[in-house]
mmCIF file of C-alpha atoms in Angstrom:
data_model
loop_
_atom_site.group_PDB
_atom_site.id
_atom_site.type_symbol
_atom_site.label_atom_id
_atom_site.label_comp_id
_atom_site.label_asym_id
_atom_site.label_seq_id
_atom_site.Cartn_x
_atom_site.Cartn_y
_atom_site.Cartn_z
ATOM 1 C CA UNK A 1 155.908 80.141 161.616
ATOM 2 C CA UNK A 2 155.623 83.247 159.397
ATOM 3 C CA UNK A 3 153.150 85.834 160.551
ATOM 4 C CA UNK A 4 149.730 85.736 158.936
ATOM 5 C CA UNK A 5 149.443 88.225 156.114
ATOM 6 C CA UNK A 6 146.880 90.968 156.472
ATOM 7 C CA UNK A 7 143.813 90.633 154.264
ATOM 8 C CA UNK A 8 143.954 92.411 150.927
ATOM 9 C CA UNK A 9 141.619 95.372 150.948
ATOM 10 C CA UNK A 10 138.561 94.831 148.807
ATOM 11 C CA UNK A 11 136.827 97.304 146.570
ATOM 12 C CA UNK A 12 134.824 98.698 149.480
ATOM 13 C CA UNK A 13 137.792 98.902 151.867
ATOM 14 C CA UNK A 14 139.036 102.510 151.951
ATOM 15 C CA UNK A 15 141.443 102.048 154.877
ATOM 16 C CA UNK A 16 144.436 102.038 152.561
ATOM 17 C CA UNK A 17 143.647 105.626 151.528
ATOM 18 C CA UNK A 18 144.509 108.370 154.037
ATOM 19 C CA UNK A 19 142.075 111.240 153.943
ATOM 20 C CA UNK A 20 144.601 113.371 152.101
ATOM 21 C CA UNK A 21 144.927 110.809 149.305
ATOM 22 C CA UNK A 22 141.300 109.626 149.065
ATOM 23 C CA UNK A 23 140.083 109.886 145.448
ATOM 24 C CA UNK A 24 137.731 112.833 145.082
ATOM 25 C CA UNK A 25 134.048 112.028 144.562
ATOM 26 C CA UNK A 26 132.289 113.320 141.467
ATOM 27 C CA UNK A 27 130.290 116.422 142.331
ATOM 28 C CA UNK A 28 126.521 116.024 142.017
ATOM 29 C CA UNK A 29 125.158 116.942 138.616
ATOM 30 C CA UNK A 30 123.153 120.134 138.728
ATOM 31 C CA UNK A 31 119.526 119.817 137.683
ATOM 32 C CA UNK A 32 118.371 120.986 134.272
ATOM 33 C CA UNK A 33 115.049 121.911 132.736
ATOM 34 C CA UNK A 34 114.916 118.447 131.194
ATOM 35 C CA UNK A 35 114.491 116.961 134.681
ATOM 36 C CA UNK A 36 111.263 118.871 135.233
ATOM 37 C CA UNK A 37 108.848 116.454 133.607
ATOM 38 C CA UNK A 38 105.181 116.010 134.405
ATOM 39 C CA UNK A 39 105.983 112.489 135.648
ATOM 40 C CA UNK A 40 108.516 113.807 138.196
ATOM 41 C CA UNK A 41 106.488 116.780 139.394
ATOM 42 C CA UNK A 42 102.882 115.598 139.364
ATOM 43 C CA UNK A 43 101.297 112.745 141.207
ATOM 44 C CA UNK A 44 99.850 110.408 138.558
ATOM 45 C CA UNK A 45 96.074 110.686 138.438
ATOM 46 C CA UNK A 46 94.087 107.488 138.626
ATOM 47 C CA UNK A 47 91.987 107.120 135.494
ATOM 48 C CA UNK A 48 88.251 107.076 136.172
ATOM 49 C CA UNK A 49 86.371 103.927 135.095
ATOM 50 C CA UNK A 50 84.088 104.112 132.078
ATOM 51 C CA UNK A 51 81.793 101.116 132.592
ATOM 52 C CA UNK A 52 80.214 98.667 135.033
ATOM 53 C CA UNK A 53 79.947 98.939 138.785
ATOM 54 C CA UNK A 54 83.156 100.920 138.936
ATOM 55 C CA UNK A 55 81.620 103.700 136.882
ATOM 56 C CA UNK A 56 78.448 103.580 138.982
ATOM 57 C CA UNK A 57 80.441 104.025 142.213
ATOM 58 C CA UNK A 58 82.505 106.832 140.691
ATOM 59 C CA UNK A 59 79.362 108.644 139.480
ATOM 60 C CA UNK A 60 77.379 108.140 142.692
ATOM 61 C CA UNK A 61 80.244 109.508 144.797
ATOM 62 C CA UNK A 62 80.712 112.432 142.410
ATOM 63 C CA UNK A 63 84.277 111.367 141.821
ATOM 64 C CA UNK A 64 85.274 111.083 145.474
ATOM 65 C CA UNK A 65 85.567 107.287 145.197
ATOM 66 C CA UNK A 66 87.558 106.155 142.199
ATOM 67 C CA UNK A 67 87.922 102.365 141.924
ATOM 68 C CA UNK A 68 90.076 102.853 138.841
ATOM 69 C CA UNK A 69 89.873 101.085 135.501
ATOM 70 C CA UNK A 70 89.046 97.420 135.222
ATOM 71 C CA UNK A 71 91.472 95.009 133.612
ATOM 72 C CA UNK A 72 89.383 95.066 130.430
ATOM 73 C CA UNK A 73 89.445 98.867 130.247
ATOM 74 C CA UNK A 74 93.218 98.926 130.674
ATOM 75 C CA UNK A 75 93.573 96.294 127.969
ATOM 76 C CA UNK A 76 91.474 98.301 125.504
ATOM 77 C CA UNK A 77 93.422 101.468 126.273
ATOM 78 C CA UNK A 78 96.708 99.645 125.635
ATOM 79 C CA UNK A 79 95.400 98.243 122.342
ATOM 80 C CA UNK A 80 94.239 101.684 121.217
ATOM 81 C CA UNK A 81 97.708 103.057 121.888
ATOM 82 C CA UNK A 82 99.197 100.307 119.692
ATOM 83 C CA UNK A 83 96.691 100.974 116.907
ATOM 84 C CA UNK A 84 97.865 104.593 116.809
ATOM 85 C CA UNK A 85 101.496 103.710 116.100
ATOM 86 C CA UNK A 86 102.915 105.990 113.379
ATOM 87 C CA UNK A 87 103.432 104.580 109.903
ATOM 88 C CA UNK A 88 107.142 104.617 109.140
ATOM 89 C CA UNK A 89 107.641 105.498 105.494
ATOM 90 C CA UNK A 90 104.315 107.271 105.294
ATOM 91 C CA UNK A 91 102.176 104.484 103.797
ATOM 92 C CA UNK A 92 101.294 100.864 104.602
ATOM 93 C CA UNK A 93 99.317 98.347 102.492
ATOM 94 C CA UNK A 94 97.305 95.461 103.966
ATOM 95 C CA UNK A 95 95.866 92.762 101.703
ATOM 96 C CA UNK A 96 92.830 90.881 103.082
ATOM 97 C CA UNK A 97 92.596 87.445 101.433
ATOM 98 C CA UNK A 98 90.061 84.647 101.446
ATOM 99 C CA UNK A 99 89.934 81.367 99.585
ATOM 100 C CA UNK A 100 86.273 81.679 98.618
ATOM 101 C CA UNK A 101 83.184 83.854 98.880
ATOM 102 C CA UNK A 102 81.353 83.748 102.194
ATOM 103 C CA UNK A 103 84.529 83.357 104.236
ATOM 104 C CA UNK A 104 84.053 86.678 106.008
ATOM 105 C CA UNK A 105 86.792 88.419 104.043
ATOM 106 C CA UNK A 106 84.887 91.632 103.277
ATOM 107 C CA UNK A 107 83.473 91.846 106.811
ATOM 108 C CA UNK A 108 87.002 91.477 108.185
ATOM 109 C CA UNK A 109 88.333 94.164 105.838
ATOM 110 C CA UNK A 110 85.547 96.539 106.897
ATOM 111 C CA UNK A 111 85.946 95.803 110.622
ATOM 112 C CA UNK A 112 89.720 96.194 110.486
ATOM 113 C CA UNK A 113 89.615 99.354 108.381
ATOM 114 C CA UNK A 114 86.864 100.909 110.503
ATOM 115 C CA UNK A 115 88.777 100.422 113.763
ATOM 116 C CA UNK A 116 91.984 101.788 112.228
ATOM 117 C CA UNK A 117 90.163 104.844 110.891
ATOM 118 C CA UNK A 118 88.216 105.482 114.093
ATOM 119 C CA UNK A 119 91.227 105.237 116.410
ATOM 120 C CA UNK A 120 93.900 106.891 114.284
ATOM 121 C CA UNK A 121 94.099 110.536 113.300
ATOM 122 C CA UNK A 122 95.426 110.031 109.782
ATOM 123 C CA UNK A 123 93.703 108.911 106.577
ATOM 124 C CA UNK A 124 92.729 105.261 106.138
ATOM 125 C CA UNK A 125 91.127 103.877 102.963
ATOM 126 C CA UNK A 126 89.633 100.526 101.952
ATOM 127 C CA UNK A 127 89.906 99.512 98.297
ATOM 128 C CA UNK A 128 87.526 97.007 96.709
ATOM 129 C CA UNK A 129 89.651 94.928 94.342
ATOM 130 C CA UNK A 130 87.072 92.186 93.738
ATOM 131 C CA UNK A 131 87.079 91.409 90.005
ATOM 132 C CA UNK A 132 83.368 91.965 89.277
ATOM 133 C CA UNK A 133 82.376 94.412 91.979
ATOM 134 C CA UNK A 134 82.475 93.174 95.546
ATOM 135 C CA UNK A 135 80.276 93.916 98.527
ATOM 136 C CA UNK A 136 82.640 96.288 100.320
ATOM 137 C CA UNK A 137 80.479 99.345 99.754
ATOM 138 C CA UNK A 138 77.354 97.498 100.954
ATOM 139 C CA UNK A 139 79.073 96.716 104.275
ATOM 140 C CA UNK A 140 79.884 100.387 104.909
ATOM 141 C CA UNK A 141 77.181 102.736 106.161
ATOM 142 C CA UNK A 142 77.093 106.002 104.254
ATOM 143 C CA UNK A 143 74.386 108.360 103.064
ATOM 144 C CA UNK A 144 76.136 109.277 99.832
ATOM 145 C CA UNK A 145 77.801 106.619 97.709
ATOM 146 C CA UNK A 146 80.080 107.921 94.966
ATOM 147 C CA UNK A 147 79.050 107.085 91.404
ATOM 148 C CA UNK A 148 82.697 106.864 90.370
ATOM 149 C CA UNK A 149 85.083 104.059 91.274
ATOM 150 C CA UNK A 150 88.602 102.726 90.874
ATOM 151 C CA UNK A 151 88.546 102.511 87.070
ATOM 152 C CA UNK A 152 87.356 106.127 86.843
ATOM 153 C CA UNK A 153 90.144 107.147 89.214
ATOM 154 C CA UNK A 154 92.697 105.418 86.991
ATOM 155 C CA UNK A 155 91.281 106.945 83.823
ATOM 156 C CA UNK A 156 91.612 110.478 85.226
ATOM 157 C CA UNK A 157 94.777 109.992 87.255
ATOM 158 C CA UNK A 158 96.619 112.793 85.446
ATOM 159 C CA UNK A 159 94.157 115.347 86.821
ATOM 160 C CA UNK A 160 94.619 114.367 90.494
ATOM 161 C CA UNK A 161 96.747 117.007 92.187
ATOM 162 C CA UNK A 162 95.210 117.351 95.652
ATOM 163 C CA UNK A 163 93.424 115.235 98.244
ATOM 164 C CA UNK A 164 90.158 116.989 97.406
ATOM 165 C CA UNK A 165 90.490 115.725 93.822
ATOM 166 C CA UNK A 166 90.598 112.116 95.054
ATOM 167 C CA UNK A 167 87.592 112.598 97.350
ATOM 168 C CA UNK A 168 85.356 112.842 94.295
ATOM 169 C CA UNK A 169 85.911 109.100 93.803
ATOM 170 C CA UNK A 170 85.705 107.868 97.395
ATOM 171 C CA UNK A 171 82.963 107.484 99.977
ATOM 172 C CA UNK A 172 83.329 107.772 103.744
ATOM 173 C CA UNK A 173 81.732 105.775 106.557
ATOM 174 C CA UNK A 174 80.881 107.210 110.015
ATOM 175 C CA UNK A 175 84.092 105.630 111.340
ATOM 176 C CA UNK A 176 86.024 108.007 109.007
ATOM 177 C CA UNK A 177 87.070 105.041 106.866
ATOM 178 C CA UNK A 178 87.125 106.077 103.231
ATOM 179 C CA UNK A 179 86.460 103.510 100.512
ATOM 180 C CA UNK A 180 87.051 103.144 96.804
ATOM 181 C CA UNK A 181 84.732 100.761 94.979
ATOM 182 C CA UNK A 182 85.683 98.673 91.972
ATOM 183 C CA UNK A 183 82.279 99.246 90.394
ATOM 184 C CA UNK A 184 79.835 96.554 89.310
ATOM 185 C CA UNK A 185 80.356 96.053 85.603
ATOM 186 C CA UNK A 186 79.076 92.931 83.807
ATOM 187 C CA UNK A 187 81.715 93.346 81.127
ATOM 188 C CA UNK A 188 84.461 90.937 82.226
ATOM 189 C CA UNK A 189 86.988 92.707 80.023
ATOM 190 C CA UNK A 190 86.747 95.783 82.258
ATOM 191 C CA UNK A 191 87.642 94.193 85.573
ATOM 192 C CA UNK A 192 90.336 95.876 87.620
ATOM 193 C CA UNK A 193 93.562 94.742 85.967
ATOM 194 C CA UNK A 194 97.088 94.344 87.267
ATOM 195 C CA UNK A 195 98.081 97.706 85.780
ATOM 196 C CA UNK A 196 94.932 99.391 87.084
ATOM 197 C CA UNK A 197 95.707 98.360 90.638
ATOM 198 C CA UNK A 198 99.290 99.605 90.333
ATOM 199 C CA UNK A 199 97.949 103.022 89.335
ATOM 200 C CA UNK A 200 95.414 102.956 92.190
ATOM 201 C CA UNK A 201 98.138 101.999 94.668
ATOM 202 C CA UNK A 202 100.335 104.839 93.467
ATOM 203 C CA UNK A 203 97.541 107.382 93.877
ATOM 204 C CA UNK A 204 96.460 106.080 97.291
ATOM 205 C CA UNK A 205 100.036 106.137 98.539
ATOM 206 C CA UNK A 206 100.218 109.900 97.946
ATOM 207 C CA UNK A 207 97.168 110.787 100.044
ATOM 208 C CA UNK A 208 96.589 108.041 102.653
ATOM 209 C CA UNK A 209 98.606 106.499 105.479
ATOM 210 C CA UNK A 210 96.977 103.051 105.498
ATOM 211 C CA UNK A 211 95.281 101.114 102.692
ATOM 212 C CA UNK A 212 93.211 97.976 103.356
ATOM 213 C CA UNK A 213 92.521 96.044 100.136
ATOM 214 C CA UNK A 214 89.618 93.609 99.937
ATOM 215 C CA UNK A 215 91.147 91.242 97.398
ATOM 216 C CA UNK A 216 88.128 89.233 96.320
ATOM 217 C CA UNK A 217 87.923 85.452 96.501
ATOM 218 C CA UNK A 218 90.865 83.368 95.347
ATOM 219 C CA UNK A 219 94.229 84.529 94.106
ATOM 220 C CA UNK A 220 93.957 84.122 90.338
ATOM 221 C CA UNK A 221 92.074 87.224 89.207
ATOM 222 C CA UNK A 222 93.983 89.853 87.175
ATOM 223 C CA UNK A 223 94.843 92.361 89.908
ATOM 224 C CA UNK A 224 96.266 89.848 92.405
ATOM 225 C CA UNK A 225 99.829 90.023 91.090
ATOM 226 C CA UNK A 226 100.082 93.746 91.768
ATOM 227 C CA UNK A 227 98.223 93.451 95.091
ATOM 228 C CA UNK A 228 100.566 90.800 96.475
ATOM 229 C CA UNK A 229 103.731 92.443 95.179
ATOM 230 C CA UNK A 230 102.878 95.766 96.814
ATOM 231 C CA UNK A 231 101.407 94.414 100.074
ATOM 232 C CA UNK A 232 103.351 95.088 103.266
ATOM 233 C CA UNK A 233 101.383 92.388 105.088
ATOM 234 C CA UNK A 234 98.414 90.074 104.575
ATOM 235 C CA UNK A 235 95.371 89.026 106.577
ATOM 236 C CA UNK A 236 94.006 85.587 105.625
ATOM 237 C CA UNK A 237 90.397 84.939 106.638
ATOM 238 C CA UNK A 238 89.321 81.411 107.552
ATOM 239 C CA UNK A 239 85.695 80.473 108.340
ATOM 240 C CA UNK A 240 85.171 77.844 111.087
ATOM 241 C CA UNK A 241 84.490 74.855 108.840
ATOM 242 C CA UNK A 242 86.430 71.952 107.390
ATOM 243 C CA UNK A 243 86.356 73.273 103.831
ATOM 244 C CA UNK A 244 87.086 76.786 105.060
ATOM 245 C CA UNK A 245 90.129 75.593 106.967
ATOM 246 C CA UNK A 246 91.357 73.612 103.964
ATOM 247 C CA UNK A 247 90.831 76.571 101.656
ATOM 248 C CA UNK A 248 92.764 78.973 103.893
ATOM 249 C CA UNK A 249 95.573 76.471 104.317
ATOM 250 C CA UNK A 250 95.706 75.885 100.538
ATOM 251 C CA UNK A 251 95.876 79.667 100.038
ATOM 252 C CA UNK A 252 98.971 79.789 102.258
ATOM 253 C CA UNK A 253 100.428 76.893 100.237
ATOM 254 C CA UNK A 254 99.870 78.843 97.033
ATOM 255 C CA UNK A 255 101.543 81.962 98.433
ATOM 256 C CA UNK A 256 104.576 79.958 99.563
ATOM 257 C CA UNK A 257 105.197 78.308 96.167
ATOM 258 C CA UNK A 258 104.460 81.381 94.056
ATOM 259 C CA UNK A 259 107.043 83.813 95.356
ATOM 260 C CA UNK A 260 105.195 85.169 98.404
ATOM 261 C CA UNK A 261 106.541 82.920 101.162
ATOM 262 C CA UNK A 262 107.575 85.862 103.344
ATOM 263 C CA UNK A 263 104.089 87.362 103.062
ATOM 264 C CA UNK A 264 102.550 84.018 104.068
ATOM 265 C CA UNK A 265 104.831 83.562 107.097
ATOM 266 C CA UNK A 266 104.206 87.087 108.370
ATOM 267 C CA UNK A 267 100.441 87.087 107.799
ATOM 268 C CA UNK A 268 97.679 87.184 110.411
ATOM 269 C CA UNK A 269 95.064 84.430 110.133
ATOM 270 C CA UNK A 270 91.604 85.520 111.224
ATOM 271 C CA UNK A 271 89.150 82.833 112.321
ATOM 272 C CA UNK A 272 85.822 84.427 111.434
ATOM 273 C CA UNK A 273 82.437 83.746 113.043
ATOM 274 C CA UNK A 274 83.850 81.598 115.841
ATOM 275 C CA UNK A 275 80.950 80.200 117.894
ATOM 276 C CA UNK A 276 80.607 78.133 121.017
ATOM 277 C CA UNK A 277 80.733 74.862 119.074
ATOM 278 C CA UNK A 278 83.864 75.848 117.175
ATOM 279 C CA UNK A 279 87.120 74.246 118.238
ATOM 280 C CA UNK A 280 89.111 77.442 117.757
ATOM 281 C CA UNK A 281 92.100 75.970 119.599
ATOM 282 C CA UNK A 282 92.381 73.236 116.960
ATOM 283 C CA UNK A 283 92.245 75.798 114.163
ATOM 284 C CA UNK A 284 94.767 78.017 115.915
ATOM 285 C CA UNK A 285 97.204 75.135 116.398
ATOM 286 C CA UNK A 286 97.043 74.292 112.705
ATOM 287 C CA UNK A 287 97.908 77.820 111.578
ATOM 288 C CA UNK A 288 100.172 78.926 114.439
ATOM 289 C CA UNK A 289 103.278 77.366 112.876
ATOM 290 C CA UNK A 290 102.544 78.897 109.479
ATOM 291 C CA UNK A 291 101.840 82.537 110.263
ATOM 292 C CA UNK A 292 102.605 85.389 112.658
ATOM 293 C CA UNK A 293 99.388 85.329 114.673
ATOM 294 C CA UNK A 294 95.977 83.632 114.776
ATOM 295 C CA UNK A 295 93.053 85.726 116.024
ATOM 296 C CA UNK A 296 89.378 84.690 116.397
ATOM 297 C CA UNK A 297 86.439 86.962 115.619
ATOM 298 C CA UNK A 298 83.364 85.704 117.500
ATOM 299 C CA UNK A 299 79.894 85.311 116.063
ATOM 300 C CA UNK A 300 77.874 88.498 116.287
ATOM 301 C CA UNK A 301 74.178 89.077 115.473
ATOM 302 C CA UNK A 302 74.958 92.476 113.951
ATOM 303 C CA UNK A 303 77.509 91.025 111.522
ATOM 304 C CA UNK A 304 75.158 88.145 110.670
ATOM 305 C CA UNK A 305 72.632 90.654 109.313
ATOM 306 C CA UNK A 306 74.835 91.207 106.279
ATOM 307 C CA UNK A 307 74.210 94.958 106.236
ATOM 308 C CA UNK A 308 76.519 97.895 106.919
ATOM 309 C CA UNK A 309 78.932 97.323 109.803
ATOM 310 C CA UNK A 310 78.447 99.739 112.690
ATOM 311 C CA UNK A 311 81.133 99.395 115.341
ATOM 312 C CA UNK A 312 78.770 100.787 117.987
ATOM 313 C CA UNK A 313 76.368 97.866 117.442
ATOM 314 C CA UNK A 314 78.958 95.126 117.878
ATOM 315 C CA UNK A 315 79.040 93.067 121.041
ATOM 316 C CA UNK A 316 81.889 94.147 123.353
ATOM 317 C CA UNK A 317 83.781 90.891 122.719
ATOM 318 C CA UNK A 318 83.538 91.374 118.941
ATOM 319 C CA UNK A 319 84.679 94.984 119.103
ATOM 320 C CA UNK A 320 87.600 93.933 121.291
ATOM 321 C CA UNK A 321 88.527 91.213 118.771
ATOM 322 C CA UNK A 322 88.692 93.776 115.934
ATOM 323 C CA UNK A 323 90.688 96.087 118.180
ATOM 324 C CA UNK A 324 93.174 93.272 118.822
ATOM 325 C CA UNK A 325 93.378 92.604 115.077
ATOM 326 C CA UNK A 326 94.023 96.281 114.359
ATOM 327 C CA UNK A 327 96.708 96.414 117.071
ATOM 328 C CA UNK A 328 98.408 93.314 115.645
ATOM 329 C CA UNK A 329 98.372 94.786 112.150
ATOM 330 C CA UNK A 330 99.678 98.139 113.434
ATOM 331 C CA UNK A 331 102.518 96.419 115.317
ATOM 332 C CA UNK A 332 104.535 96.316 112.064
ATOM 333 C CA UNK A 333 103.842 99.923 111.027
ATOM 334 C CA UNK A 334 107.130 100.987 112.590
#
């Protein structure tokens, strides 16, 4: 019987290498200044809580006992970081659409724009593109409302050289959100036209990072062609009712068959004024296969007043919902 062969040395078996022939090991890499980061040198500090019993314990112990942030606080901090994503290309346009008046379209545009402006450090503007003067300016708290609007801006566009020139036509809310009104003019021949909006978009692009356009009800008024062609993404607002759901779904149908299918598929559907009796899961299931994301905005007494929107007066759940909407919108800024 032939002698049993010795086992073949495996990758970890170094017995076949005498010390003189052992492959040399790579010398350790010397440290560089790049290795000296704050993460490697400093022990990470636990963030102090900002609300609830955790904050009470932290305050009472004068900082000696730090329970840390709650899950909700961490979630809001993460959303705020997403909202602050830089805008690749320098400018981003968001069209806020609704099938009819009373859907919550303007309130959504104001809430979204206000959160973006409050959290970000760059310039954010809301443009009222409603054909006969919308309610955007009425939903924004400001002491001084500009007498000039979008049509005046277009008429004097050749004189606009600096940001300060544009500020003569815009107002600003406490959230830092600037706004450009369409102006209430009973003369139907002077509504914001397709060409007017193209000029407005060109001016806004030069001086602002983000533009939120309140498009007015429907999709057939004169400026809608230019709005949809220039939009980087859309937000479709759906009230929690049968006719509201049908109208929002029909709006998506119209976008798909009129050359804006990609905009419809990538849009965010906002379920506005969702209450306890609303089957938001049913609404979400209907739209989830047709769009990028479905987000509910709960009922809120402050929003129901119909006056200027003040983020500080929103219920925590409502403010969080707008923060989630802003983070979702900002997720495609890059």
